Amino acid sequence: MKAIYLVKYGKSNTAFEIREVDTPEVSDDQVLIKVEAFGINFADVMARLGLYKGAPPLPALLGYEVVGHVEKFGSNVQNIKVGDRVSAMTHFGGYAEYAVAQKEVACVIPESMSAGTAVALATQYTTAYFLSHNMANIQEGDKVLVHAAAGGVGTALVQMALHKKCLVFGTCSSSDKIDYLRKNGVHHPINYLEKDFVSEIRTILGTGGLDIIFDPVGGLSVRKGYKLLGAGGRLVSYGVSSMNRTKSILGKIRVLAQFGIYHPLQFLSNSRGMIGVNMLKIGEDNPEKVAMAMKAVIALAQNGIIKPFVGGEFKVAQMAEAHEYLESRKSMGKIVAVSYTHLTLPTIY
């Protein structure tokens, strides 16, 4: 089979190589999927830049989610059969013509569902559901701030908060994204490059505080956001994208220091909480919980309650361009790579 390997850290046009490798075998608890499309995530960009410690060593086969048809399955797999179309989380290995997934996180989907929607549900929407329902326990009427609200997870979080009839604030970095947030239903979109999100929210809420903050940015964003929480408020941190804005060691140390220092007594006295979430770790230790979240978002999508937005579709041979687009922070929604049927010759970047 063909697979895209990360062979060198750095610029996207020199980082990848398409190789011919053996099709993976499945264990008793796995399914083998002929990949129709796979997702590209900001974590992939971080891995390409050598900034993601959880990524496999070079040469690395990235990719967290795929959509396709089941070709083979292990002896312990039930309720999935050869030929079923599934959306699946892959825990790396998705950038390939065939990919394996654990049985718990491979969910059957209808043939009519678009590949982009199916891929977005596997990671972005499952992540958003787990963050909002399992960790933050989002409730009707909550006042919610979503950072990076135009991204894949941000889009999903906004839609889930709106479904719960929450008051939604969302941050982004351009006028185009402000328009996108409004179309997605955000009540108060904020361009953080032009306005201080703390001042904007304080002006709107007055002395009241936020109930939930979803933050994939990290650093100073977390410290500023924590001060916006009201009693019973919780901040959910699930990324450190601000680390990508600096290449120097001192710059990275500065970002880490900007988080601030916290003590349980602070949480107790102010009745505020802070939660950290690593979905890969959740998937390793509690795949059943991830599976429940996946099934929930598939049902929500089929009922028209959530509607993933595909902000870019690239052919496999355009991997460099796809990474550049995502890294530029101009992308909105989910970025998808279509199947290997579009690739006739091995390509080396």
Tab-separated table of C-alpha atoms in Angstrom:
chain	number	residue	atom	x	y	z
A	1	MET	CA	0.000	0.000	0.000
A	2	LYS	CA	0.987	3.658	-0.315
A	3	ALA	CA	1.547	5.710	2.814
A	4	ILE	CA	2.715	9.263	3.468
A	5	TYR	CA	5.622	9.304	5.899
A	6	LEU	CA	6.987	12.257	7.813
A	7	VAL	CA	10.702	11.820	7.131
A	8	LYS	CA	12.093	15.217	8.115
A	9	TYR	CA	11.083	17.932	10.570
A	10	GLY	CA	10.547	21.389	9.172
A	11	LYS	CA	8.918	22.841	6.065
A	12	SER	CA	6.046	20.899	4.600
A	13	ASN	CA	7.491	20.769	1.074
A	14	THR	CA	10.505	18.748	2.257
A	15	ALA	CA	8.989	16.862	5.199
A	16	PHE	CA	6.951	14.114	3.517
A	17	GLU	CA	7.582	11.110	1.327
A	18	ILE	CA	5.067	8.703	-0.186
A	19	ARG	CA	6.302	5.148	0.259
A	20	GLU	CA	5.158	1.699	-0.775
A	21	VAL	CA	4.862	-0.423	2.384
A	22	ASP	CA	3.139	-3.586	3.570
A	23	THR	CA	-0.549	-3.402	4.400
A	24	PRO	CA	-0.897	-3.639	8.195
A	25	GLU	CA	-2.261	-6.744	9.879
A	26	VAL	CA	-5.091	-6.564	12.392
A	27	SER	CA	-5.085	-7.870	15.946
A	28	ASP	CA	-8.089	-9.601	17.499
A	29	ASP	CA	-9.569	-6.247	18.522
A	30	GLN	CA	-8.920	-4.250	15.343
A	31	VAL	CA	-10.450	-3.555	11.941
A	32	LEU	CA	-8.619	-2.899	8.668
A	33	ILE	CA	-10.053	-0.006	6.665
A	34	LYS	CA	-9.525	0.868	3.006
A	35	VAL	CA	-9.166	4.607	3.364
A	36	GLU	CA	-11.555	6.830	1.446
A	37	ALA	CA	-10.391	10.051	3.123
A	38	PHE	CA	-8.447	11.120	6.188
A	39	GLY	CA	-8.222	14.222	8.298
A	40	ILE	CA	-5.372	16.663	8.775
A	41	ASN	CA	-5.116	18.274	12.197
A	42	PHE	CA	-3.054	21.004	13.814
A	43	ALA	CA	-1.417	18.311	15.920
A	44	ASP	CA	-0.026	16.949	12.632
A	45	VAL	CA	1.541	20.338	11.972
A	46	MET	CA	3.067	20.306	15.448
A	47	ALA	CA	4.440	16.813	14.790
A	48	ARG	CA	5.933	17.944	11.470
A	49	LEU	CA	7.685	20.806	13.252
A	50	GLY	CA	9.077	18.396	15.862
A	51	LEU	CA	7.015	20.009	18.624
A	52	TYR	CA	4.681	17.151	19.488
A	53	LYS	CA	6.273	14.799	21.995
A	54	GLY	CA	3.527	12.214	21.625
A	55	ALA	CA	4.231	11.638	17.931
A	56	PRO	CA	6.085	8.485	16.837
A	57	PRO	CA	9.780	8.809	15.911
A	58	LEU	CA	10.863	9.434	12.319
A	59	PRO	CA	9.982	8.084	9.864
A	60	ALA	CA	6.472	8.629	11.232
A	61	LEU	CA	3.075	7.751	9.834
A	62	LEU	CA	0.716	10.438	11.117
A	63	GLY	CA	-3.062	10.637	11.001
A	64	TYR	CA	-5.734	10.451	13.697
A	65	GLU	CA	-8.879	9.633	11.757
A	66	VAL	CA	-10.133	8.030	8.569
A	67	VAL	CA	-13.333	7.165	6.764
A	68	GLY	CA	-13.595	4.116	4.531
A	69	HIS	CA	-14.829	0.552	4.127
A	70	VAL	CA	-13.876	-2.392	6.311
A	71	GLU	CA	-11.658	-4.930	4.518
A	72	LYS	CA	-10.872	-7.229	7.422
A	73	PHE	CA	-11.481	-7.546	11.161
A	74	GLY	CA	-10.156	-9.439	14.162
A	75	SER	CA	-11.750	-12.365	15.958
A	76	ASN	CA	-13.074	-10.235	18.840
A	77	VAL	CA	-14.825	-7.697	16.623
A	78	GLN	CA	-18.608	-7.833	16.622
A	79	ASN	CA	-21.288	-5.677	14.963
A	80	ILE	CA	-18.885	-4.693	12.164
A	81	LYS	CA	-18.612	-6.692	8.968
A	82	VAL	CA	-16.569	-6.560	5.766
A	83	GLY	CA	-17.923	-3.847	3.486
A	84	ASP	CA	-19.280	-1.635	6.256
A	85	ARG	CA	-18.480	2.043	5.847
A	86	VAL	CA	-16.965	3.402	9.045
A	87	SER	CA	-15.613	6.558	10.584
A	88	ALA	CA	-12.667	5.676	12.809
A	89	MET	CA	-9.967	7.081	15.052
A	90	THR	CA	-6.565	5.635	14.214
A	91	HIS	CA	-4.119	6.945	16.848
A	92	PHE	CA	-1.566	7.592	14.067
A	93	GLY	CA	-1.412	5.651	10.830
A	94	GLY	CA	-4.226	7.502	9.060
A	95	TYR	CA	-2.056	8.937	6.264
A	96	ALA	CA	-2.228	5.665	4.375
A	97	GLU	CA	-4.116	3.674	1.782
A	98	TYR	CA	-5.133	1.213	4.509
A	99	ALA	CA	-5.377	1.905	8.228
A	100	VAL	CA	-6.199	-0.063	11.366
A	101	ALA	CA	-8.442	1.075	14.191
A	102	GLN	CA	-9.487	-0.395	17.512
A	103	LYS	CA	-12.976	-1.871	17.400
A	104	GLU	CA	-14.312	0.600	19.981
A	105	VAL	CA	-13.508	3.651	17.864
A	106	ALA	CA	-14.672	2.396	14.460
A	107	CYS	CA	-18.341	3.322	14.045
A	108	VAL	CA	-20.585	2.345	11.161
A	109	ILE	CA	-21.919	5.314	9.166
A	110	PRO	CA	-24.336	5.584	6.232
A	111	GLU	CA	-23.061	5.574	2.643
A	112	SER	CA	-24.830	8.893	2.130
A	113	MET	CA	-22.698	10.747	4.694
A	114	SER	CA	-20.012	12.886	3.047
A	115	ALA	CA	-16.393	11.918	3.671
A	116	GLY	CA	-15.635	15.338	5.099
A	117	THR	CA	-18.458	15.115	7.615
A	118	ALA	CA	-17.466	11.583	8.606
A	119	VAL	CA	-13.825	12.531	9.173
A	120	ALA	CA	-14.758	15.617	11.185
A	121	LEU	CA	-17.030	13.558	13.438
A	122	ALA	CA	-14.238	11.093	14.231
A	123	THR	CA	-11.852	13.520	15.881
A	124	GLN	CA	-13.066	17.123	16.042
A	125	TYR	CA	-16.655	16.469	17.042
A	126	THR	CA	-15.843	13.508	19.264
A	127	THR	CA	-13.256	15.675	21.018
A	128	ALA	CA	-15.733	18.529	21.367
A	129	TYR	CA	-18.400	16.229	22.766
A	130	PHE	CA	-15.999	14.720	25.299
A	131	LEU	CA	-14.755	18.163	26.361
A	132	SER	CA	-18.195	19.690	26.691
A	133	HIS	CA	-20.269	16.793	28.008
A	134	ASN	CA	-17.860	14.500	29.869
A	135	MET	CA	-15.427	17.047	31.279
A	136	ALA	CA	-17.190	20.425	31.467
A	137	ASN	CA	-20.742	19.086	31.998
A	138	ILE	CA	-22.194	21.861	29.856
A	139	GLN	CA	-25.666	22.984	30.957
A	140	GLU	CA	-28.486	24.959	29.404
A	141	GLY	CA	-27.930	28.688	29.796
A	142	ASP	CA	-24.184	28.485	30.509
A	143	LYS	CA	-22.036	31.411	29.423
A	144	VAL	CA	-19.327	29.815	27.259
A	145	LEU	CA	-16.104	31.109	25.695
A	146	VAL	CA	-14.632	29.100	22.828
A	147	HIS	CA	-11.095	30.042	21.771
A	148	ALA	CA	-10.048	29.279	18.173
A	149	ALA	CA	-13.766	29.062	17.475
A	150	ALA	CA	-13.338	28.897	13.686
A	151	GLY	CA	-11.280	25.706	13.813
A	152	GLY	CA	-12.580	22.158	13.596
A	153	VAL	CA	-13.007	21.556	17.333
A	154	GLY	CA	-14.047	25.169	17.884
A	155	THR	CA	-16.809	24.885	15.294
A	156	ALA	CA	-18.056	21.726	16.979
A	157	LEU	CA	-17.950	23.245	20.474
A	158	VAL	CA	-19.953	26.258	19.308
A	159	GLN	CA	-22.646	24.058	17.780
A	160	MET	CA	-22.891	21.913	20.907
A	161	ALA	CA	-23.096	24.973	23.161
A	162	LEU	CA	-25.836	26.460	20.984
A	163	HIS	CA	-27.744	23.181	21.131
A	164	LYS	CA	-27.677	23.590	24.925
A	165	LYS	CA	-28.992	27.162	24.515
A	166	CYS	CA	-25.829	28.700	25.937
A	167	LEU	CA	-24.597	32.260	25.482
A	168	VAL	CA	-21.536	31.815	23.273
A	169	PHE	CA	-18.431	33.976	22.933
A	170	GLY	CA	-15.835	32.995	20.334
A	171	THR	CA	-12.360	34.247	19.491
A	172	CYS	CA	-10.624	34.215	16.113
A	173	SER	CA	-7.954	36.121	14.194
A	174	SER	CA	-9.503	37.713	11.065
A	175	SER	CA	-12.573	39.474	9.709
A	176	ASP	CA	-13.344	36.467	7.482
A	177	LYS	CA	-13.407	34.263	10.563
A	178	ILE	CA	-15.628	36.762	12.374
A	179	ASP	CA	-18.144	36.330	9.549
A	180	TYR	CA	-17.778	32.553	9.815
A	181	LEU	CA	-18.427	32.647	13.559
A	182	ARG	CA	-21.564	34.702	13.061
A	183	LYS	CA	-22.837	32.219	10.465
A	184	ASN	CA	-22.115	29.405	12.923
A	185	GLY	CA	-24.268	31.165	15.516
A	186	VAL	CA	-21.702	32.732	17.881
A	187	HIS	CA	-23.448	35.510	19.780
A	188	HIS	CA	-20.314	37.541	20.459
A	189	PRO	CA	-17.412	36.923	18.015
A	190	ILE	CA	-14.128	38.615	18.996
A	191	ASN	CA	-11.049	39.211	16.828
A	192	TYR	CA	-8.354	38.835	19.479
A	193	LEU	CA	-5.776	40.583	17.264
A	194	GLU	CA	-7.862	43.767	17.316
A	195	LYS	CA	-9.591	43.608	20.694
A	196	ASP	CA	-8.712	42.256	24.114
A	197	PHE	CA	-11.096	39.388	24.709
A	198	VAL	CA	-11.105	39.985	28.481
A	199	SER	CA	-12.176	43.616	28.115
A	200	GLU	CA	-14.815	42.712	25.534
A	201	ILE	CA	-16.359	40.018	27.704
A	202	ARG	CA	-16.216	42.171	30.835
A	203	THR	CA	-18.063	44.939	28.979
A	204	ILE	CA	-20.810	42.531	27.932
A	205	LEU	CA	-21.170	40.555	31.173
A	206	GLY	CA	-20.413	43.282	33.675
A	207	THR	CA	-19.599	41.742	37.028
A	208	GLY	CA	-20.822	38.321	35.989
A	209	GLY	CA	-18.397	35.543	35.121
A	210	LEU	CA	-18.167	32.811	32.512
A	211	ASP	CA	-19.265	29.269	33.256
A	212	ILE	CA	-16.981	27.447	30.796
A	213	ILE	CA	-13.889	28.288	28.748
A	214	PHE	CA	-12.511	25.934	26.102
A	215	ASP	CA	-8.864	26.779	25.420
A	216	PRO	CA	-6.525	25.075	22.881
A	217	VAL	CA	-4.152	28.067	22.846
A	218	GLY	CA	-2.437	27.861	26.219
A	219	GLY	CA	0.009	30.280	27.789
A	220	LEU	CA	-1.278	33.766	28.531
A	221	SER	CA	-4.705	32.865	27.147
A	222	VAL	CA	-5.240	30.445	30.035
A	223	ARG	CA	-4.131	32.906	32.710
A	224	LYS	CA	-6.345	35.676	31.354
A	225	GLY	CA	-9.280	33.345	30.861
A	226	TYR	CA	-9.143	31.908	34.364
A	227	LYS	CA	-9.847	35.376	35.775
A	228	LEU	CA	-13.055	35.560	33.729
A	229	LEU	CA	-14.605	32.519	35.399
A	230	GLY	CA	-17.444	32.987	37.833
A	231	ALA	CA	-18.215	30.778	40.819
A	232	GLY	CA	-18.604	27.228	39.579
A	233	GLY	CA	-16.724	28.068	36.397
A	234	ARG	CA	-14.253	25.715	34.764
A	235	LEU	CA	-11.543	26.164	32.175
A	236	VAL	CA	-10.853	23.208	29.875
A	237	SER	CA	-7.344	23.284	28.405
A	238	TYR	CA	-6.783	20.902	25.501
A	239	GLY	CA	-3.803	22.266	23.556
A	240	VAL	CA	-0.887	24.687	23.457
A	241	SER	CA	-1.019	26.102	19.928
A	242	SER	CA	0.688	29.296	21.138
A	243	MET	CA	3.846	27.209	21.463
A	244	ASN	CA	3.972	27.062	17.658
A	245	ARG	CA	4.365	30.830	17.413
A	246	THR	CA	7.930	30.745	18.649
A	247	LYS	CA	10.858	28.570	17.595
A	248	SER	CA	13.325	29.547	20.298
A	249	ILE	CA	13.751	27.630	23.549
A	250	LEU	CA	13.421	30.858	25.527
A	251	GLY	CA	10.206	31.630	23.687
A	252	LYS	CA	8.737	28.266	24.589
A	253	ILE	CA	9.767	28.692	28.231
A	254	ARG	CA	8.041	32.068	28.177
A	255	VAL	CA	4.811	30.486	26.908
A	256	LEU	CA	4.939	27.870	29.675
A	257	ALA	CA	5.524	30.566	32.290
A	258	GLN	CA	2.557	32.557	30.979
A	259	PHE	CA	0.174	29.816	32.080
A	260	GLY	CA	0.678	31.035	35.626
A	261	ILE	CA	1.009	29.099	38.867
A	262	TYR	CA	-2.053	27.634	40.552
A	263	HIS	CA	-2.818	25.952	43.847
A	264	PRO	CA	-5.842	23.848	44.873
A	265	LEU	CA	-6.682	26.467	47.498
A	266	GLN	CA	-7.257	28.972	44.676
A	267	PHE	CA	-9.791	26.638	43.104
A	268	LEU	CA	-11.424	26.006	46.458
A	269	SER	CA	-11.679	29.604	47.645
A	270	ASN	CA	-12.948	30.928	44.308
A	271	SER	CA	-14.987	27.822	43.404
A	272	ARG	CA	-13.296	27.617	40.031
A	273	GLY	CA	-11.749	24.647	38.265
A	274	MET	CA	-9.165	23.877	35.604
A	275	ILE	CA	-9.195	20.679	33.535
A	276	GLY	CA	-6.556	19.340	31.155
A	277	VAL	CA	-7.533	16.923	28.386
A	278	ASN	CA	-5.331	14.835	26.085
A	279	MET	CA	-7.637	12.831	23.829
A	280	LEU	CA	-4.896	10.394	22.846
A	281	LYS	CA	-4.447	9.510	26.508
A	282	ILE	CA	-8.203	9.160	26.951
A	283	GLY	CA	-8.304	6.875	23.933
A	284	GLU	CA	-5.514	4.703	25.322
A	285	ASP	CA	-6.955	4.320	28.820
A	286	ASN	CA	-10.708	4.632	28.232
A	287	PRO	CA	-11.580	3.769	24.615
A	288	GLU	CA	-15.157	2.989	25.682
A	289	LYS	CA	-15.708	6.638	26.651
A	290	VAL	CA	-14.376	7.816	23.297
A	291	ALA	CA	-16.635	5.287	21.569
A	292	MET	CA	-19.668	6.631	23.436
A	293	ALA	CA	-18.792	10.167	22.360
A	294	MET	CA	-18.343	9.073	18.724
A	295	LYS	CA	-21.715	7.340	18.649
A	296	ALA	CA	-23.339	10.391	20.209
A	297	VAL	CA	-22.004	12.823	17.596
A	298	ILE	CA	-22.897	10.517	14.703
A	299	ALA	CA	-26.465	10.462	16.009
A	300	LEU	CA	-26.464	14.252	16.413
A	301	ALA	CA	-25.234	14.679	12.840
A	302	GLN	CA	-27.812	12.286	11.424
A	303	ASN	CA	-30.525	14.240	13.242
A	304	GLY	CA	-29.234	17.528	11.814
A	305	ILE	CA	-28.330	18.962	15.223
A	306	ILE	CA	-24.651	19.411	14.351
A	307	LYS	CA	-23.298	20.195	10.891
A	308	PRO	CA	-19.536	19.850	10.310
A	309	PHE	CA	-18.000	22.359	7.918
A	310	VAL	CA	-15.237	21.174	5.588
A	311	GLY	CA	-12.942	24.136	5.054
A	312	GLY	CA	-10.521	22.490	2.628
A	313	GLU	CA	-10.218	19.294	0.624
A	314	PHE	CA	-6.857	18.243	-0.788
A	315	LYS	CA	-5.605	15.333	-2.847
A	316	VAL	CA	-3.025	13.066	-1.277
A	317	ALA	CA	-0.287	14.500	-3.516
A	318	GLN	CA	-1.092	17.947	-2.079
A	319	MET	CA	-0.077	17.097	1.473
A	320	ALA	CA	2.480	19.907	1.595
A	321	GLU	CA	-0.105	22.471	0.511
A	322	ALA	CA	-2.639	21.118	3.016
A	323	HIS	CA	-0.157	21.480	5.869
A	324	GLU	CA	0.806	24.984	4.767
A	325	TYR	CA	-2.848	26.021	4.682
A	326	LEU	CA	-3.501	24.659	8.155
A	327	GLU	CA	-0.301	26.167	9.546
A	328	SER	CA	-1.205	29.586	8.092
A	329	ARG	CA	-4.148	29.758	10.525
A	330	LYS	CA	-6.365	30.852	7.636
A	331	SER	CA	-8.295	27.588	7.619
A	332	MET	CA	-11.792	27.211	9.007
A	333	GLY	CA	-13.566	23.985	9.894
A	334	LYS	CA	-12.169	20.578	8.954
A	335	ILE	CA	-9.286	19.958	6.523
A	336	VAL	CA	-9.549	16.675	4.618
A	337	ALA	CA	-7.335	14.637	2.286
A	338	VAL	CA	-9.126	12.459	-0.270
A	339	SER	CA	-8.221	8.862	-1.018
A	340	TYR	CA	-5.249	7.315	-2.744
A	341	THR	CA	-7.301	6.488	-5.828
A	342	HIS	CA	-6.334	9.951	-7.017
A	343	LEU	CA	-2.623	9.107	-6.905
A	344	THR	CA	-1.195	7.158	-9.823
A	345	LEU	CA	2.523	7.413	-9.115
A	346	PRO	CA	4.542	7.546	-5.894
A	347	THR	CA	5.529	11.126	-5.196
A	348	ILE	CA	8.436	12.429	-3.169
A	349	TYR	CA	8.221	15.956	-1.803
